Coordinates of C-alpha atoms and ligand atoms in Angstrom, one line a residue:
M25 CA 62.6 32.4 -47.5
T26 CA 66.2 33.8 -46.1
H27 CA 68.2 32.1 -43.1
P28 CA 70.7 33.4 -41.2
P29 CA 73.9 32.0 -41.7
A30 CA 74.6 28.8 -40.0
P31 CA 77.9 28.5 -37.9
R32 CA 80.5 26.7 -39.6
G33 CA 82.3 23.5 -38.5
T34 CA 82.5 22.9 -34.8
D35 CA 81.5 26.5 -33.9
R36 CA 78.1 25.2 -33.9
F37 CA 78.9 23.1 -30.8
D38 CA 80.2 25.9 -29.1
L39 CA 78.5 26.9 -25.9
T40 CA 80.4 30.0 -24.8
G41 CA 78.2 32.5 -23.0
R42 CA 75.7 29.7 -21.9
T43 CA 75.3 28.5 -18.5
A44 CA 74.1 24.7 -18.0
L45 CA 72.7 23.0 -14.9
V46 CA 73.7 19.5 -14.2
T47 CA 72.0 17.2 -11.6
G48 CA 73.7 14.1 -10.2
A49 CA 77.2 15.8 -11.0
A50 CA 79.2 14.4 -8.1
R51 CA 80.4 11.6 -10.2
G52 CA 79.9 9.2 -13.1
L53 CA 78.0 10.6 -16.3
G54 CA 76.9 13.9 -14.3
R55 CA 80.6 14.5 -13.7
A56 CA 81.5 13.6 -17.5
F57 CA 78.6 15.7 -18.9
A58 CA 79.7 18.9 -16.6
T59 CA 83.3 18.8 -17.8
G60 CA 82.2 18.2 -21.5
L61 CA 80.0 21.0 -21.2
A62 CA 82.7 23.1 -19.8
A63 CA 85.1 22.3 -22.3
A64 CA 82.6 23.4 -24.7
G65 CA 82.6 26.7 -23.3
A66 CA 79.5 26.5 -20.8
D67 CA 79.7 27.8 -17.3
L68 CA 78.0 25.2 -14.8
V69 CA 75.4 24.8 -11.9
L70 CA 76.0 21.8 -10.3
V71 CA 73.3 19.7 -8.1
D72 CA 73.9 16.6 -6.2
L73 CA 72.8 15.2 -2.6
P74 CA 73.8 17.2 0.2
G75 CA 77.2 15.8 1.4
A76 CA 77.7 13.9 -1.9
E77 CA 81.6 13.2 -2.0
G78 CA 82.8 14.5 -5.3
L79 CA 80.5 17.5 -5.9
E80 CA 83.3 20.0 -5.2
E81 CA 85.8 18.0 -7.1
T82 CA 83.5 18.1 -10.3
A83 CA 83.5 21.8 -9.6
D84 CA 87.1 22.1 -9.4
Q85 CA 87.7 20.1 -12.9
V86 CA 85.0 22.4 -14.3
R87 CA 87.0 25.7 -13.0
A88 CA 90.2 24.2 -14.1
L89 CA 88.8 24.5 -17.5
G90 CA 88.3 28.3 -17.0
R91 CA 84.6 28.2 -16.5
R92 CA 82.5 29.8 -13.8
C93 CA 81.0 27.0 -11.5
H94 CA 78.5 27.1 -8.6
T95 CA 77.2 24.1 -6.5
Y96 CA 73.9 23.5 -5.0
P97 CA 73.8 20.5 -2.7
Q98 CA 70.0 19.4 -3.1
D99 CA 68.2 16.0 -2.4
L100 CA 66.0 16.1 -5.5
A101 CA 63.5 13.7 -4.0
H102 CA 62.4 16.8 -2.2
T103 CA 60.2 17.6 -5.0
E104 CA 58.5 20.4 -3.3
Q105 CA 61.7 22.0 -3.0
L106 CA 62.7 22.1 -6.6
A107 CA 61.0 25.4 -7.7
G108 CA 62.9 27.3 -4.9
L109 CA 66.0 25.6 -6.2
A110 CA 65.6 26.8 -9.8
D111 CA 64.5 30.3 -8.5
T112 CA 67.7 30.6 -6.1
V113 CA 69.7 29.5 -9.0
R114 CA 68.2 32.2 -11.3
A115 CA 68.7 34.8 -8.6
D116 CA 72.5 33.7 -8.0
V117 CA 73.7 32.9 -11.3
G118 CA 71.5 34.4 -14.0
P119 CA 69.4 32.4 -16.8
V120 CA 70.0 28.4 -17.3
H121 CA 70.5 27.7 -20.8
I122 CA 70.9 24.0 -20.6
L123 CA 69.1 21.7 -18.3
V124 CA 70.6 18.3 -17.9
N125 CA 68.1 16.0 -15.6
N126 CA 70.9 13.3 -15.0
A127 CA 70.5 12.4 -11.5
G128 CA 69.1 8.7 -11.2
T129 CA 68.8 5.9 -8.6
A130 CA 68.1 2.1 -9.2
A131 CA 68.0 -0.9 -7.3
L132 CA 67.9 -4.5 -8.4
E133 CA 64.7 -6.2 -6.9
R134 CA 62.5 -8.4 -8.5
C135 CA 58.7 -7.5 -8.7
N136 CA 57.9 -9.7 -5.8
E137 CA 60.4 -7.7 -3.4
I138 CA 59.7 -4.2 -4.6
T139 CA 58.3 -2.3 -1.5
P140 CA 56.3 1.0 -1.7
E141 CA 59.3 2.7 -0.3
S142 CA 61.9 1.6 -2.7
W143 CA 59.3 2.3 -5.7
S144 CA 58.4 5.5 -4.4
R145 CA 62.4 6.3 -4.1
V146 CA 63.0 5.5 -7.9
M147 CA 59.8 7.4 -8.9
K148 CA 60.8 10.4 -6.9
V149 CA 64.2 11.0 -8.3
N150 CA 63.9 9.5 -11.8
V151 CA 60.3 10.9 -12.7
D152 CA 59.0 13.4 -10.1
A153 CA 62.2 15.4 -9.7
V154 CA 62.6 15.6 -13.4
F155 CA 59.3 16.9 -14.1
F156 CA 59.2 19.4 -11.3
L157 CA 62.6 20.9 -11.9
T158 CA 62.0 21.2 -15.7
Q159 CA 58.6 22.9 -15.0
R160 CA 60.4 25.5 -13.3
V161 CA 63.3 25.9 -15.2
A162 CA 61.4 25.8 -18.5
E163 CA 59.1 28.6 -16.8
H164 CA 62.1 30.7 -16.4
M165 CA 63.4 30.2 -20.1
T166 CA 60.2 31.0 -21.4
A167 CA 60.0 34.1 -19.3
D168 CA 63.8 35.1 -20.4
G169 CA 63.3 34.5 -23.9
T170 CA 66.1 31.7 -23.6
P171 CA 66.3 29.3 -26.5
G172 CA 66.7 26.7 -24.1
R173 CA 67.9 22.9 -24.2
I174 CA 66.3 20.5 -22.0
I175 CA 68.2 17.1 -21.9
T176 CA 66.7 14.1 -19.7
V177 CA 69.2 11.1 -19.2
T178 CA 67.0 8.2 -19.3
S179 CA 68.3 4.4 -20.4
K180 CA 67.8 1.8 -22.7
N181 CA 65.6 0.4 -19.9
A182 CA 63.1 3.2 -21.1
L183 CA 62.7 0.9 -24.4
V184 CA 63.1 -2.5 -23.6
A185 CA 62.7 -4.1 -19.9
E186 CA 65.3 -5.8 -17.7
A187 CA 64.4 -8.1 -15.0
G188 CA 64.8 -6.9 -11.5
L189 CA 64.4 -3.4 -12.6
A190 CA 60.5 -2.8 -12.6
H191 CA 60.5 0.5 -10.9
Y192 CA 63.6 1.8 -12.9
N193 CA 62.6 0.6 -16.2
A194 CA 59.1 2.2 -15.8
S195 CA 60.5 5.4 -14.4
K196 CA 63.0 6.0 -17.3
A197 CA 59.8 5.3 -19.9
A198 CA 57.8 7.7 -17.8
A199 CA 60.9 10.2 -18.1
Q200 CA 60.9 9.8 -22.0
L201 CA 57.2 10.5 -22.1
L202 CA 57.0 13.7 -19.9
T203 CA 60.2 14.7 -21.8
E204 CA 58.5 14.4 -25.2
T205 CA 55.5 16.4 -23.7
F206 CA 57.8 19.3 -22.6
A207 CA 59.1 19.3 -26.3
I208 CA 55.7 19.9 -27.8
E209 CA 54.5 22.4 -25.2
L210 CA 57.9 24.2 -25.6
A211 CA 58.5 24.1 -29.3
P212 CA 56.6 27.4 -29.8
H213 CA 59.2 29.2 -27.3
G214 CA 62.3 27.7 -29.4
I215 CA 63.3 25.3 -26.5
T216 CA 64.1 22.0 -27.4
A217 CA 63.7 18.8 -25.1
N218 CA 65.4 15.5 -25.7
T219 CA 66.5 12.1 -24.2
L220 CA 69.9 10.7 -24.0
A221 CA 69.6 6.7 -23.5
P222 CA 72.7 5.3 -22.2
G223 CA 73.4 1.4 -22.3
M224 CA 75.8 -0.1 -19.9
V225 CA 78.2 2.6 -18.7
D226 CA 81.1 2.1 -16.3
T227 CA 79.8 4.3 -13.3
P228 CA 78.9 3.1 -9.5
I229 CA 75.1 3.3 -10.2
D230 CA 75.0 -0.6 -9.9
G231 CA 77.5 -1.0 -7.5
D232 CA 75.2 -2.1 -4.5
F233 CA 73.3 -4.5 -6.6
P234 CA 73.5 -7.9 -4.9
L235 CA 74.9 -10.2 -7.6
D236 CA 78.3 -11.7 -8.7
R237 CA 79.7 -8.7 -10.4
E238 CA 82.3 -10.6 -12.8
P239 CA 79.9 -12.9 -14.8
F240 CA 77.3 -10.2 -14.7
E241 CA 79.9 -7.9 -16.4
A242 CA 81.0 -10.5 -18.8
A243 CA 77.5 -11.3 -19.8
W244 CA 76.9 -7.9 -20.6
R245 CA 80.1 -7.4 -22.4
E246 CA 79.2 -10.2 -24.6
R247 CA 75.8 -8.8 -25.2
I248 CA 77.4 -5.3 -26.5
P249 CA 78.0 -5.3 -30.3
L250 CA 80.9 -2.9 -29.4
G251 CA 82.3 -5.5 -27.0
R252 CA 82.7 -2.9 -24.1
Y253 CA 80.8 -1.0 -21.4
A254 CA 80.7 2.8 -22.2
R255 CA 83.2 5.0 -20.3
P256 CA 81.2 8.2 -19.1
D257 CA 83.1 10.1 -21.7
D258 CA 81.7 8.0 -24.5
C259 CA 78.3 9.8 -23.8
V260 CA 79.5 13.4 -24.1
G261 CA 79.3 13.8 -27.7
A262 CA 75.5 13.1 -27.9
L263 CA 75.1 15.4 -24.8
L264 CA 77.0 18.2 -26.6
L265 CA 74.9 17.7 -30.0
L266 CA 71.7 18.0 -27.7
A267 CA 72.7 21.1 -25.8
S268 CA 74.2 23.2 -28.7
D269 CA 73.2 25.1 -31.7
A270 CA 74.1 21.8 -33.5
G271 CA 71.0 20.1 -32.4
A272 CA 68.5 23.2 -33.1
Y273 CA 66.0 21.2 -34.9
L274 CA 66.2 18.1 -32.6
T275 CA 63.4 17.9 -30.3
G276 CA 61.1 15.5 -28.8
T277 CA 63.4 12.6 -29.5
R278 CA 66.1 10.5 -27.9
L279 CA 69.7 9.7 -28.8
V280 CA 70.7 5.9 -27.8
V281 CA 74.2 5.8 -26.8
D282 CA 74.3 1.9 -26.4
G283 CA 77.2 0.2 -28.3
G284 CA 74.4 -1.4 -30.5
V285 CA 72.6 -3.2 -27.7
L286 CA 69.3 -2.3 -28.7
A287 CA 69.9 -3.1 -32.6
D288 CA 70.7 -6.7 -31.6
Q289 CA 68.0 -9.2 -30.6
L290 CA 70.9 -11.8 -30.0
P291 CA 74.7 -11.8 -29.7
R292 CA 74.9 -14.4 -32.6
M293 CA 78.1 -13.4 -34.0
R294 CA 79.9 -15.5 -31.5
W295 CA 78.3 -18.9 -33.1
M296 CA 78.8 -17.4 -36.6
P297 CA 82.1 -18.4 -38.7
P298 CA 84.5 -15.7 -38.6
Y299 CA 84.2 -12.8 -40.7
R300 CA 85.0 -13.3 -44.3
N301 CA 86.4 -10.4 -46.2
T302 CA 83.9 -10.0 -49.3
V303 CA 85.9 -7.2 -50.9
D304 CA 87.9 -7.9 -54.1
D305 CA 91.1 -6.8 -53.0
T306 CA 92.3 -6.1 -56.5
A307 CA 89.7 -3.4 -56.8
R308 CA 91.5 -1.4 -54.3
P309 CA 92.0 2.2 -55.3
H310 CA 95.4 2.8 -57.0
T311 CA 97.5 5.0 -54.5
G312 CA 100.2 5.7 -56.8
D313 CA 103.8 3.9 -57.0
Ligands
NAD25 N1 75.6 3.7 -15.6 C1 74.9 3.1 -16.4 O1 75.0 2.0 -16.9 C2 73.4 3.9 -16.8 C3 72.9 3.3 -18.1 C4 71.7 4.0 -18.5 C5 71.3 5.3 -17.7 N2 71.8 5.6 -16.8 C6 71.5 6.9 -16.2 O2 72.4 7.8 -16.1 C7 72.4 8.8 -15.2 C8 73.5 9.0 -14.3 O3 74.0 7.9 -13.9 P1 75.3 7.4 -13.4 O4 75.6 5.9 -13.8 O5 76.3 8.3 -13.6 O6 75.1 6.9 -12.0 P2 75.7 7.2 -10.5 O7 75.3 6.6 -9.6 O8 77.4 7.2 -10.8 O9 75.3 8.9 -10.5 C9 74.3 9.5 -10.1 C10 74.3 10.9 -9.3 O10 73.2 11.2 -9.0 C11 72.9 11.5 -7.6 N3 71.7 11.5 -7.0 C12 71.1 10.3 -6.9 N4 69.8 10.7 -6.3 C13 69.8 11.8 -5.9 C14 69.1 12.8 -5.3 N5 67.8 12.3 -4.7 N6 69.2 14.2 -5.5 C15 70.4 14.7 -5.7 N7 71.1 13.7 -6.3 C16 71.1 12.5 -6.4 C17 73.9 10.6 -6.9 O11 74.5 11.2 -5.7 C18 75.3 10.5 -8.0 O12 76.0 11.5 -7.9 C19 71.1 8.1 -14.2 O13 69.8 8.7 -14.6 C20 71.1 6.8 -14.8 O14 69.8 6.1 -14.6 C21 73.3 5.2 -16.1

């Protein structure tokens, strides 16, 4: 079997000529994803809530990188409008090659405090909107013969539960499985679908959580093997892998970007004796005189 020559070096991450649609692009991870995709050469379509402060600022940052950018204010919870949104984008801008389902919402409520309204709000944005927007964009990708990339931003909470977040945990686990289902149904069309599962990222998403922020964040820092929250930009490399030719054979899987949280059952290092260097220093390679 012969294969076309593979792109070399960083060329395989080049997104020149592709258009990426990023939801929740007004701030946080969505802004970092939009500017990261633009820096890799993609033109952008940005979606966020009507009136979301920051949407135009993200667009300005994309344009400052020399890329084209369109903004579409849309409440994604209105799932009946999402097919129309995708159709409008296709008519205005042309094919979308990369869909980043990034918008998400969370509330800190114990199981006995969750109301039908808050359950429904989290599910609508984190699950229903992901499904119905992806459904229509994927239909366009198959019709246009686009070797598309679908990336859904989930969370470490898709894999391990966290108290006070039953609806969020369940929504992110559902988003994982619906994305895997798209992956297997779309594979014959050369379209990949994967999730990116961040750990603790320094964004305003939990700004309204009713808790004492300083001890909460300190407890998390102690729990994270890399010792700090991620900056939004820390998740961009994983996104570019999933969005580009570099990730052509990745589908139906997840990339966890959590600084090691899920790898560690207990932050035991703080009770263990200091790290002891077991390498024989005399065996160091000779570097010349
Ligand atoms: N920050 C973290 O620690 C963290 C960890 C794991 C996963 N995530 C996930 O990453 C994604 C981005 O989160 P973030 O931390 O940047 O959050 P954020 O709150 O800073 O940004 C989310 C964006 O989504 C938009 N959005 C929310 N509801 C919307 C709706 N109904 N319609 C349109 N836009 C809507 C918001 O306006 C906002 O701009 C989310 O899916 C979140 O669940 C975040």
